[in-house]
CSV table of C-alpha atoms and ligand atoms in Angstrom, one decimal:
chain,number,residue,atom,x,y,z
A,1,UNK,CA,-27.3,-26.2,29.7
A,2,UNK,CA,-25.5,-24.3,32.4
A,3,UNK,CA,-26.4,-24.8,36.0
A,4,UNK,CA,-25.4,-22.3,38.7
A,5,UNK,CA,-24.4,-23.3,42.2
A,6,UNK,CA,-23.7,-21.2,45.2
A,7,UNK,CA,-21.6,-23.7,47.1
A,8,UNK,CA,-18.7,-26.0,46.2
A,9,UNK,CA,-20.6,-28.9,47.8
A,10,UNK,CA,-23.6,-28.3,45.6
A,11,UNK,CA,-21.4,-28.1,42.5
A,12,UNK,CA,-19.6,-31.3,43.2
A,13,UNK,CA,-22.6,-33.3,44.1
A,14,UNK,CA,-24.5,-32.3,41.0
A,15,UNK,CA,-21.8,-33.0,38.4
A,16,UNK,CA,-20.7,-36.1,36.6
A,17,UNK,CA,-18.5,-38.8,38.2
A,18,UNK,CA,-15.3,-37.7,36.5
A,19,UNK,CA,-14.8,-34.0,37.3
A,20,UNK,CA,-12.7,-31.3,35.8
A,21,UNK,CA,-12.8,-28.2,37.9
A,22,UNK,CA,-11.6,-25.0,36.2
A,23,UNK,CA,-11.0,-22.2,38.7
A,24,UNK,CA,-10.7,-18.7,37.3
A,25,UNK,CA,-10.3,-16.8,40.6
A,26,UNK,CA,-8.1,-14.3,42.5
A,27,UNK,CA,-5.0,-16.1,43.9
A,28,UNK,CA,-5.9,-15.4,47.5
A,29,UNK,CA,-8.9,-17.7,47.5
A,30,UNK,CA,-7.3,-20.7,45.7
A,31,UNK,CA,-6.2,-22.5,48.8
A,32,UNK,CA,-9.6,-22.2,50.5
A,33,UNK,CA,-11.3,-23.6,47.4
A,34,UNK,CA,-8.8,-26.5,47.1
A,35,UNK,CA,-9.3,-27.4,50.7
A,36,UNK,CA,-13.1,-27.6,50.2
A,37,UNK,CA,-12.9,-29.3,46.8
A,38,UNK,CA,-10.8,-32.0,48.3
A,39,UNK,CA,-13.7,-33.0,50.5
A,40,UNK,CA,-16.0,-33.7,47.6
A,41,UNK,CA,-13.9,-34.9,44.7
A,42,UNK,CA,-13.4,-38.5,43.5
A,43,UNK,CA,-10.0,-40.1,42.8
A,44,UNK,CA,-8.4,-38.9,39.6
A,45,UNK,CA,-10.6,-35.8,39.3
A,46,UNK,CA,-8.8,-32.7,37.9
A,47,UNK,CA,-8.4,-29.3,39.5
A,48,UNK,CA,-7.0,-26.6,37.3
A,49,UNK,CA,-6.1,-23.1,38.5
A,50,UNK,CA,-6.5,-20.7,35.5
A,51,UNK,CA,-5.8,-17.5,37.5
A,52,UNK,CA,-2.6,-15.5,38.1
A,53,UNK,CA,-1.1,-17.5,40.9
A,54,UNK,CA,2.5,-17.3,42.2
A,55,UNK,CA,4.3,-20.3,40.7
A,56,UNK,CA,5.9,-21.5,44.0
A,57,UNK,CA,2.4,-21.6,45.6
A,58,UNK,CA,1.2,-23.6,42.6
A,59,UNK,CA,4.0,-26.2,43.3
A,60,UNK,CA,2.8,-26.5,46.9
A,61,UNK,CA,-0.8,-26.9,45.8
A,62,UNK,CA,0.2,-29.5,43.2
A,63,UNK,CA,1.8,-31.5,46.1
A,64,UNK,CA,-1.2,-31.3,48.3
A,65,UNK,CA,-3.8,-32.1,45.6
A,66,UNK,CA,-1.7,-35.1,44.5
A,67,UNK,CA,-1.4,-36.4,48.0
A,68,UNK,CA,-5.1,-36.5,48.0
A,69,UNK,CA,-5.1,-38.6,44.8
A,70,UNK,CA,-6.5,-35.9,42.5
A,71,UNK,CA,-4.7,-34.1,39.6
A,72,UNK,CA,-3.6,-30.5,39.6
A,73,UNK,CA,-2.8,-28.1,36.8
A,74,UNK,CA,-1.6,-24.5,37.1
A,75,UNK,CA,-2.5,-22.8,33.9
A,76,UNK,CA,-1.6,-19.2,33.1
A,77,UNK,CA,-4.2,-17.6,30.7
A,78,UNK,CA,-3.5,-14.3,29.0
A,79,UNK,CA,-5.7,-12.1,26.9
A,80,UNK,CA,-8.4,-10.5,29.1
A,81,UNK,CA,-12.1,-10.6,28.2
A,82,UNK,CA,-11.4,-10.3,24.5
A,83,UNK,CA,-8.9,-13.1,24.7
A,84,UNK,CA,-11.6,-15.2,26.3
A,85,UNK,CA,-13.9,-14.6,23.3
A,86,UNK,CA,-11.3,-14.6,20.5
A,87,UNK,CA,-8.7,-17.0,21.9
A,88,UNK,CA,-6.3,-16.5,24.7
A,89,UNK,CA,-2.7,-17.6,25.1
A,90,UNK,CA,-2.4,-20.6,27.4
A,91,UNK,CA,0.6,-21.6,29.5
A,92,UNK,CA,0.1,-24.9,31.4
A,93,UNK,CA,2.1,-26.9,33.9
A,94,UNK,CA,1.3,-29.7,36.4
A,95,UNK,CA,0.0,-33.3,36.0
A,96,UNK,CA,0.9,-34.8,32.6
A,97,UNK,CA,-1.8,-37.4,32.9
A,98,UNK,CA,-4.4,-34.7,33.4
A,99,UNK,CA,-3.1,-32.5,30.6
A,100,UNK,CA,-3.3,-35.4,28.2
A,101,UNK,CA,-6.9,-35.8,29.0
A,102,UNK,CA,-8.0,-32.2,28.8
A,103,UNK,CA,-5.5,-30.5,26.5
A,104,UNK,CA,-7.8,-30.5,23.4
A,105,UNK,CA,-10.2,-28.2,25.2
A,106,UNK,CA,-7.4,-25.7,25.7
A,107,UNK,CA,-5.9,-26.1,22.2
A,108,UNK,CA,-9.3,-25.5,20.7
A,109,UNK,CA,-10.1,-22.3,22.6
A,110,UNK,CA,-6.6,-20.9,22.3
A,111,UNK,CA,-5.5,-18.2,19.8
A,112,UNK,CA,-3.8,-19.5,16.7
A,113,UNK,CA,-0.8,-17.8,15.2
A,114,UNK,CA,0.0,-19.0,11.7
A,115,UNK,CA,-2.3,-22.0,12.4
A,116,UNK,CA,-0.2,-22.9,15.5
A,117,UNK,CA,-2.1,-22.8,18.8
A,118,UNK,CA,-0.9,-20.4,21.4
A,119,UNK,CA,-1.2,-23.1,24.0
A,120,UNK,CA,1.6,-25.1,25.6
A,121,UNK,CA,2.4,-27.5,28.4
A,122,UNK,CA,5.7,-26.6,30.2
A,123,UNK,CA,6.0,-29.7,32.4
A,124,UNK,CA,6.8,-28.9,35.9
A,125,UNK,CA,3.9,-28.0,38.2
A,126,UNK,CA,4.7,-24.3,38.6
A,127,UNK,CA,6.0,-23.7,35.1
A,128,UNK,CA,2.8,-22.5,33.5
A,129,UNK,CA,2.4,-19.9,36.2
A,130,UNK,CA,6.1,-19.0,36.1
A,131,UNK,CA,5.9,-18.3,32.4
A,132,UNK,CA,2.7,-16.3,32.9
A,133,UNK,CA,4.2,-14.3,35.8
A,134,UNK,CA,7.2,-13.2,33.7
A,135,UNK,CA,4.8,-12.5,30.9
A,136,UNK,CA,3.1,-10.0,33.2
A,137,UNK,CA,6.5,-8.5,34.2
A,138,UNK,CA,7.3,-7.9,30.6
A,139,UNK,CA,3.8,-6.5,30.1
A,140,UNK,CA,4.4,-3.9,32.9
A,141,UNK,CA,7.7,-2.8,31.4
A,142,UNK,CA,6.5,-2.4,27.8
A,143,UNK,CA,3.4,-0.5,29.0
A,144,UNK,CA,5.6,1.9,30.9
A,145,UNK,CA,8.0,2.2,27.9
A,146,UNK,CA,5.0,3.3,25.8
A,147,UNK,CA,3.8,5.6,28.5
A,148,UNK,CA,7.2,7.3,28.6
A,149,UNK,CA,7.2,7.9,24.8
A,150,UNK,CA,3.8,9.5,25.2
A,151,UNK,CA,5.0,11.6,28.1
A,152,UNK,CA,8.2,12.8,26.2
A,153,UNK,CA,6.1,13.8,23.2
A,154,UNK,CA,3.2,15.3,25.0
A,155,UNK,CA,4.8,17.1,27.9
A,156,UNK,CA,8.3,17.3,26.6
A,157,UNK,CA,7.6,18.5,23.1
A,158,UNK,CA,4.0,19.7,23.3
A,159,UNK,CA,3.0,17.3,20.5
A,160,UNK,CA,-0.8,17.0,20.0
A,161,UNK,CA,-2.6,13.8,20.9
A,162,UNK,CA,-3.6,13.2,17.3
A,163,UNK,CA,0.0,13.2,16.1
A,164,UNK,CA,1.1,10.9,18.9
A,165,UNK,CA,-1.8,8.6,17.9
A,166,UNK,CA,-0.6,8.5,14.3
A,167,UNK,CA,2.9,7.5,15.4
A,168,UNK,CA,1.5,4.5,17.3
A,169,UNK,CA,-0.7,3.6,14.4
A,170,UNK,CA,2.3,3.7,12.1
A,171,UNK,CA,4.3,1.6,14.5
A,172,UNK,CA,1.6,-1.0,14.5
A,173,UNK,CA,2.1,-1.5,10.8
A,174,UNK,CA,5.9,-1.9,11.1
A,175,UNK,CA,8.4,-4.2,12.8
A,176,UNK,CA,7.0,-2.7,16.1
A,177,UNK,CA,3.6,-4.3,15.5
A,178,UNK,CA,2.3,-5.5,18.9
A,179,UNK,CA,-0.9,-5.7,20.9
A,180,UNK,CA,0.2,-3.0,23.4
A,181,UNK,CA,1.2,-0.6,20.6
A,182,UNK,CA,-2.1,-1.3,18.8
A,183,UNK,CA,-4.3,-0.6,21.9
A,184,UNK,CA,-2.3,2.6,22.6
A,185,UNK,CA,-3.2,3.8,19.1
A,186,UNK,CA,-6.9,3.0,19.9
A,187,UNK,CA,-6.8,4.7,23.3
A,188,UNK,CA,-5.3,7.9,21.9
A,189,UNK,CA,-8.3,8.4,19.6
A,190,UNK,CA,-11.1,7.5,22.0
A,191,UNK,CA,-13.1,10.7,22.5
A,192,UNK,CA,-14.3,11.6,26.0
A,193,UNK,CA,-18.1,11.1,26.1
A,194,UNK,CA,-18.6,12.8,29.5
A,195,UNK,CA,-17.3,16.3,28.4
A,196,UNK,CA,-17.3,15.9,24.7
A,197,UNK,CA,-14.0,17.7,24.7
A,198,UNK,CA,-10.9,15.9,23.6
A,199,UNK,CA,-9.8,12.3,24.3
A,200,UNK,CA,-10.8,10.3,27.4
A,201,UNK,CA,-7.2,9.7,28.3
A,202,UNK,CA,-6.7,13.3,29.3
A,203,UNK,CA,-9.3,12.8,32.0
A,204,UNK,CA,-8.0,9.5,33.5
A,205,UNK,CA,-6.2,9.8,36.9
A,206,UNK,CA,-2.5,9.1,36.7
A,207,UNK,CA,-2.4,7.0,40.0
A,208,UNK,CA,-1.8,3.5,38.6
A,209,UNK,CA,-3.0,0.4,40.2
A,210,UNK,CA,-1.5,-3.1,40.2
A,211,UNK,CA,-2.7,-6.6,41.1
A,212,UNK,CA,0.7,-7.8,42.0
A,213,UNK,CA,2.1,-10.0,39.3
A,214,UNK,CA,4.8,-7.4,38.3
A,215,UNK,CA,5.8,-7.3,42.0
A,216,UNK,CA,6.1,-11.1,42.1
A,217,UNK,CA,8.3,-11.0,39.0
A,218,UNK,CA,10.6,-8.5,40.7
A,219,UNK,CA,10.6,-10.3,44.0
A,220,UNK,CA,11.5,-13.6,42.4
A,221,UNK,CA,14.1,-12.0,40.2
A,222,UNK,CA,15.8,-10.7,43.4
A,223,UNK,CA,15.6,-14.2,44.9
A,224,UNK,CA,17.3,-15.9,42.0
A,225,UNK,CA,19.6,-12.9,41.1
A,226,UNK,CA,18.1,-12.4,37.7
A,227,UNK,CA,18.8,-8.8,36.6
A,228,UNK,CA,15.5,-7.3,35.2
A,229,UNK,CA,16.0,-3.5,35.9
A,230,UNK,CA,13.4,-2.4,33.4
A,231,UNK,CA,10.6,-4.6,34.9
A,232,UNK,CA,11.6,-3.4,38.4
A,233,UNK,CA,11.5,0.2,37.2
A,234,UNK,CA,8.0,-0.3,35.7
A,235,UNK,CA,6.7,-1.7,39.0
A,236,UNK,CA,8.2,1.3,40.9
A,237,UNK,CA,6.8,3.8,38.5
A,238,UNK,CA,3.3,2.6,39.4
A,239,UNK,CA,4.3,3.0,43.0
A,240,UNK,CA,5.6,6.5,42.5
A,241,UNK,CA,2.4,7.4,40.6
A,242,UNK,CA,0.4,6.7,43.8
A,243,UNK,CA,2.0,9.7,45.7
A,244,UNK,CA,0.0,12.3,43.8
A,245,UNK,CA,-0.2,14.9,46.5
A,246,UNK,CA,3.6,14.8,47.2
A,247,UNK,CA,4.3,15.0,43.4
A,248,UNK,CA,2.1,18.0,43.1
A,249,UNK,CA,4.0,19.7,45.9
A,250,UNK,CA,7.4,18.7,44.5
A,251,UNK,CA,6.5,20.0,41.1
A,252,UNK,CA,6.2,23.5,42.6
A,253,UNK,CA,9.5,23.3,44.4
A,254,UNK,CA,11.9,21.2,42.4
A,255,UNK,CA,12.3,23.2,39.1
A,256,UNK,CA,14.3,22.3,36.0
A,257,UNK,CA,14.4,24.2,32.8
A,258,UNK,CA,14.3,22.4,29.5
A,259,UNK,CA,17.9,22.4,28.1
A,260,UNK,CA,17.4,19.9,25.3
A,261,UNK,CA,18.8,20.7,21.9
A,262,UNK,CA,17.0,17.8,20.2
A,263,UNK,CA,14.3,19.1,17.9
A,264,UNK,CA,10.8,17.6,17.5
A,265,UNK,CA,11.8,16.3,14.0
A,266,UNK,CA,15.0,14.7,15.4
A,267,UNK,CA,13.1,13.0,18.2
A,268,UNK,CA,10.5,11.6,15.8
A,269,UNK,CA,13.3,10.4,13.6
A,270,UNK,CA,15.0,8.6,16.5
A,271,UNK,CA,12.0,7.3,18.4
A,272,UNK,CA,11.1,4.3,16.2
A,273,UNK,CA,14.6,2.7,16.5
A,274,UNK,CA,14.8,3.7,20.1
A,275,UNK,CA,11.5,2.1,21.0
A,276,UNK,CA,12.5,-1.1,19.1
A,277,UNK,CA,15.7,-1.1,21.1
A,278,UNK,CA,13.8,-0.7,24.4
A,279,UNK,CA,11.2,-3.3,23.6
A,280,UNK,CA,13.7,-6.0,22.6
A,281,UNK,CA,15.9,-5.3,25.7
A,282,UNK,CA,12.8,-5.7,27.9
A,283,UNK,CA,11.9,-9.1,26.4
A,284,UNK,CA,15.6,-10.1,26.7
A,285,UNK,CA,15.5,-9.4,30.5
A,286,UNK,CA,12.3,-11.3,31.1
A,287,UNK,CA,13.3,-14.3,29.0
A,288,UNK,CA,16.7,-14.4,30.7
A,289,UNK,CA,14.9,-14.5,34.0
A,290,UNK,CA,13.0,-17.6,32.8
A,291,UNK,CA,16.3,-19.1,31.7
A,292,UNK,CA,17.9,-18.4,35.1
A,293,UNK,CA,14.7,-19.7,37.0
A,294,UNK,CA,14.7,-22.8,34.9
A,295,UNK,CA,18.3,-23.6,36.0
A,296,UNK,CA,17.9,-22.5,39.6
A,297,UNK,CA,14.8,-24.7,40.1
A,298,UNK,CA,15.7,-27.4,37.6
A,299,UNK,CA,12.4,-26.8,35.7
A,300,UNK,CA,13.6,-27.7,32.2
A,301,UNK,CA,11.8,-24.8,30.5
A,302,UNK,CA,11.8,-24.7,26.8
A,303,UNK,CA,12.3,-21.1,25.8
A,304,UNK,CA,11.5,-21.6,22.1
A,305,UNK,CA,8.1,-22.9,23.2
A,306,UNK,CA,7.6,-19.8,25.5
A,307,UNK,CA,8.3,-17.5,22.5
A,308,UNK,CA,6.1,-19.5,20.3
A,309,UNK,CA,3.1,-19.4,22.8
A,310,UNK,CA,3.6,-15.6,23.3
A,311,UNK,CA,3.2,-14.9,19.6
A,312,UNK,CA,-0.6,-15.1,19.8
A,313,UNK,CA,-3.5,-14.2,22.1
A,314,UNK,CA,-1.5,-12.7,25.0
A,315,UNK,CA,-1.0,-9.1,26.0
A,316,UNK,CA,2.7,-9.1,25.0
A,317,UNK,CA,2.1,-10.6,21.6
A,318,UNK,CA,4.3,-8.9,19.1
A,319,UNK,CA,5.9,-9.4,15.7
A,320,UNK,CA,9.4,-9.7,17.2
A,321,UNK,CA,8.5,-12.9,19.1
A,322,UNK,CA,8.9,-14.9,16.0
A,323,UNK,CA,12.6,-13.6,15.8
A,324,UNK,CA,13.0,-14.7,19.5
A,325,UNK,CA,11.5,-18.1,18.7
A,326,UNK,CA,14.0,-18.5,15.8
A,327,UNK,CA,16.9,-17.4,18.1
A,328,UNK,CA,16.0,-20.1,20.7
A,329,UNK,CA,15.4,-22.7,18.0
A,330,UNK,CA,18.9,-22.1,16.7
A,331,UNK,CA,20.5,-22.2,20.1
A,332,UNK,CA,18.2,-23.6,22.8
A,333,UNK,CA,20.8,-22.9,25.6
A,334,UNK,CA,21.0,-19.2,24.6
A,335,UNK,CA,21.5,-17.4,28.0
A,336,UNK,CA,20.3,-14.0,26.8
A,337,UNK,CA,18.7,-12.8,23.5
A,338,UNK,CA,21.4,-10.0,23.4
A,339,UNK,CA,23.9,-12.7,22.6
A,340,UNK,CA,21.9,-13.9,19.5
A,341,UNK,CA,23.9,-12.7,16.5
A,342,UNK,CA,21.0,-11.3,14.5
A,343,UNK,CA,19.3,-9.6,17.5
A,344,UNK,CA,22.6,-8.3,18.9
A,345,UNK,CA,23.5,-6.8,15.5
A,346,UNK,CA,20.1,-5.0,15.3
A,347,UNK,CA,20.5,-3.6,18.9
A,348,UNK,CA,24.0,-2.3,18.1
A,349,UNK,CA,22.6,-0.5,15.0
A,350,UNK,CA,19.7,1.0,16.9
A,351,UNK,CA,21.5,1.9,20.1
A,352,UNK,CA,22.5,5.4,18.9
A,353,UNK,CA,18.8,6.3,18.5
A,354,UNK,CA,18.0,5.0,22.0
A,355,UNK,CA,20.9,7.0,23.6
A,356,UNK,CA,19.7,10.2,21.8
A,357,UNK,CA,16.2,9.7,23.0
A,358,UNK,CA,17.3,9.1,26.6
A,359,UNK,CA,19.4,12.3,26.4
A,360,UNK,CA,16.3,14.2,25.4
A,361,UNK,CA,14.3,12.7,28.3
A,362,UNK,CA,17.1,13.8,30.8
A,363,UNK,CA,17.6,17.2,29.2
A,364,UNK,CA,13.9,17.9,29.3
A,365,UNK,CA,13.4,16.5,32.8
A,366,UNK,CA,10.8,14.0,31.7
A,367,UNK,CA,11.0,10.7,33.7
A,368,UNK,CA,12.4,7.8,31.8
A,369,UNK,CA,12.9,5.1,34.3
A,370,UNK,CA,12.2,2.2,31.9
A,371,UNK,CA,13.7,3.8,28.8
A,372,UNK,CA,16.9,4.7,30.5
A,373,UNK,CA,17.1,1.3,32.2
A,374,UNK,CA,17.1,-0.4,28.9
A,375,UNK,CA,20.1,1.5,27.7
A,376,UNK,CA,21.8,1.0,31.1
A,377,UNK,CA,21.0,-2.7,31.1
A,378,UNK,CA,22.5,-3.0,27.6
A,379,UNK,CA,25.6,-1.1,28.7
A,380,UNK,CA,26.0,-3.2,31.9
A,381,UNK,CA,25.5,-6.5,30.0
A,382,UNK,CA,28.1,-5.6,27.3
A,383,UNK,CA,30.7,-4.3,29.9
A,384,UNK,CA,33.6,-6.7,30.1
A,385,UNK,CA,34.7,-4.8,33.2
A,386,UNK,CA,32.3,-3.4,35.8
A,387,UNK,CA,33.2,-1.2,38.8
A,388,UNK,CA,32.1,-3.9,41.2
A,389,UNK,CA,35.7,-4.5,42.1
A,390,UNK,CA,35.3,-1.3,44.2
A,391,UNK,CA,32.1,-2.7,45.8
A,392,UNK,CA,34.1,-5.8,46.8
A,393,UNK,CA,36.9,-3.6,48.2
A,394,UNK,CA,34.4,-1.5,50.2
A,395,UNK,CA,32.8,-4.7,51.6
A,396,UNK,CA,36.1,-5.9,52.7
A,397,UNK,CA,37.1,-2.5,54.2
A,398,UNK,CA,34.0,-2.1,56.4
A,399,UNK,CA,33.0,-5.7,57.0
A,400,UNK,CA,36.0,-7.9,56.4
A,401,UNK,CA,33.8,-9.7,53.8
A,402,UNK,CA,36.9,-10.8,51.7
A,403,UNK,CA,37.4,-10.6,48.0
A,404,UNK,CA,38.8,-12.6,45.1
A,405,UNK,CA,41.7,-11.3,42.9
A,406,UNK,CA,41.7,-11.4,39.1
A,407,UNK,CA,45.4,-12.4,38.9
A,408,UNK,CA,45.5,-15.4,41.3
A,409,UNK,CA,43.3,-18.0,42.9
A,410,UNK,CA,42.1,-17.7,46.6
A,411,UNK,CA,40.1,-15.6,49.0
A,412,UNK,CA,41.7,-12.5,50.4
A,413,UNK,CA,41.3,-10.0,53.1
A,414,UNK,CA,43.2,-6.7,53.6
A,415,UNK,CA,43.7,-4.5,56.7
A,416,UNK,CA,42.7,-1.4,54.8
A,417,UNK,CA,43.5,1.0,57.6
B,1,6PG,C1,-3.2,-10.9,30.8
B,1,6PG,C2,-3.1,-9.8,31.9
B,1,6PG,C3,-3.9,-10.2,33.0
B,1,6PG,C4,-4.3,-9.0,33.9
B,1,6PG,C5,-3.2,-8.5,34.8
B,1,6PG,C6,-3.3,-7.0,35.1
B,1,6PG,O1,-2.2,-11.5,30.5
B,1,6PG,O2,-4.3,-11.1,30.3
B,1,6PG,O3,-1.7,-9.7,32.3
B,1,6PG,O4,-3.3,-11.2,33.7
B,1,6PG,O5,-4.8,-8.0,33.1
B,1,6PG,O6,-3.3,-9.2,36.0
B,1,6PG,O7,-2.3,-6.8,36.0
B,1,6PG,P1,-2.2,-5.5,36.9
B,1,6PG,O8,-3.6,-5.3,37.5
B,1,6PG,O9,-1.2,-5.9,37.9
B,1,6PG,O10,-1.8,-4.4,36.0
């Protein structure tokens, strides 16, 4: 019994007294729709934005809608068209009263992991979209990490597509099991129907597009000083991919000979642990950003709940999310997953593999922005002393920006010349 309307006015005047408006739209038309909806809604009607909206915009919209005596919810939905059919992951925030009224609809349609719905309410108006935004940032970085593995094997070692496919298939039946690994195994065996020769992937242009949620994650991380180098690198790799003509030209001029001493067998032996290391380090960065954002904005985010919701239905669902859920359940105030004893121990054990793989990338001249950044993030985070004392000295030298000392209290300035 579905009716179609071509105007918001028509929709509103033809539906029941108590209305629930679910908008699944691009973020740049949400304000326009709200402005129009406000003209036709009745008190206590509910508007829910189910798209990818920037969480600070959601907060403003919540304010505006509430001032007009309606309810507003910002709900992040992950899973794409398949998720819509089989059950998406749902991250909500906004009006508590409205959520109480309608939550059963979302719980019912959401994915279930171990019979637990991948659906949660995170309180504050922008929280649902904040969690979804960082979800997408992590998504960008893991996609790029996978792409770099594929590049190292294919271009660096000349491994055949079928053998790379088998690796991802094997990974998906291991502790690396995850939706993105699973679909990569599927992509690597999809034949090209146009030419009938080889897999479709080999015919797809390498200029990547982006709708902007990864960029928002990076921009917000810069605002709140949350270090997420792997997500930033993934956003930038899509940007670099755009400059195809320049890359073609540079490939002719900027030569490098492969000097790697790591054999194909050795790289296959190291890659599994290395990928695990990279993947965990990426989740750690994204989840730490959520922790920092929650403090910065006083949002009271529950990180255990985030890990729980991400276990099912969403693009970054992975076996390791249950480990993260347990880590946050043990210590809800954990600032970074790297500090969880069990996760930290695993990373310490697997770091040698990651370092060896990064060396192979460098020696072969294959780009590894995300892979390298995971090792470098790990090294930065575990460094008791960083060379940023020199940065402070330089700032004071050229700009009289002052510095603090590590042996006494106070603010200092030196006449360096
Ligand atoms: C999801 C996806 C979804 C969408 C991204 C794609 O969780 O279902 O993340 O939100 O596919 O917007 O983003 P890009 O176009 O930026 O890669």
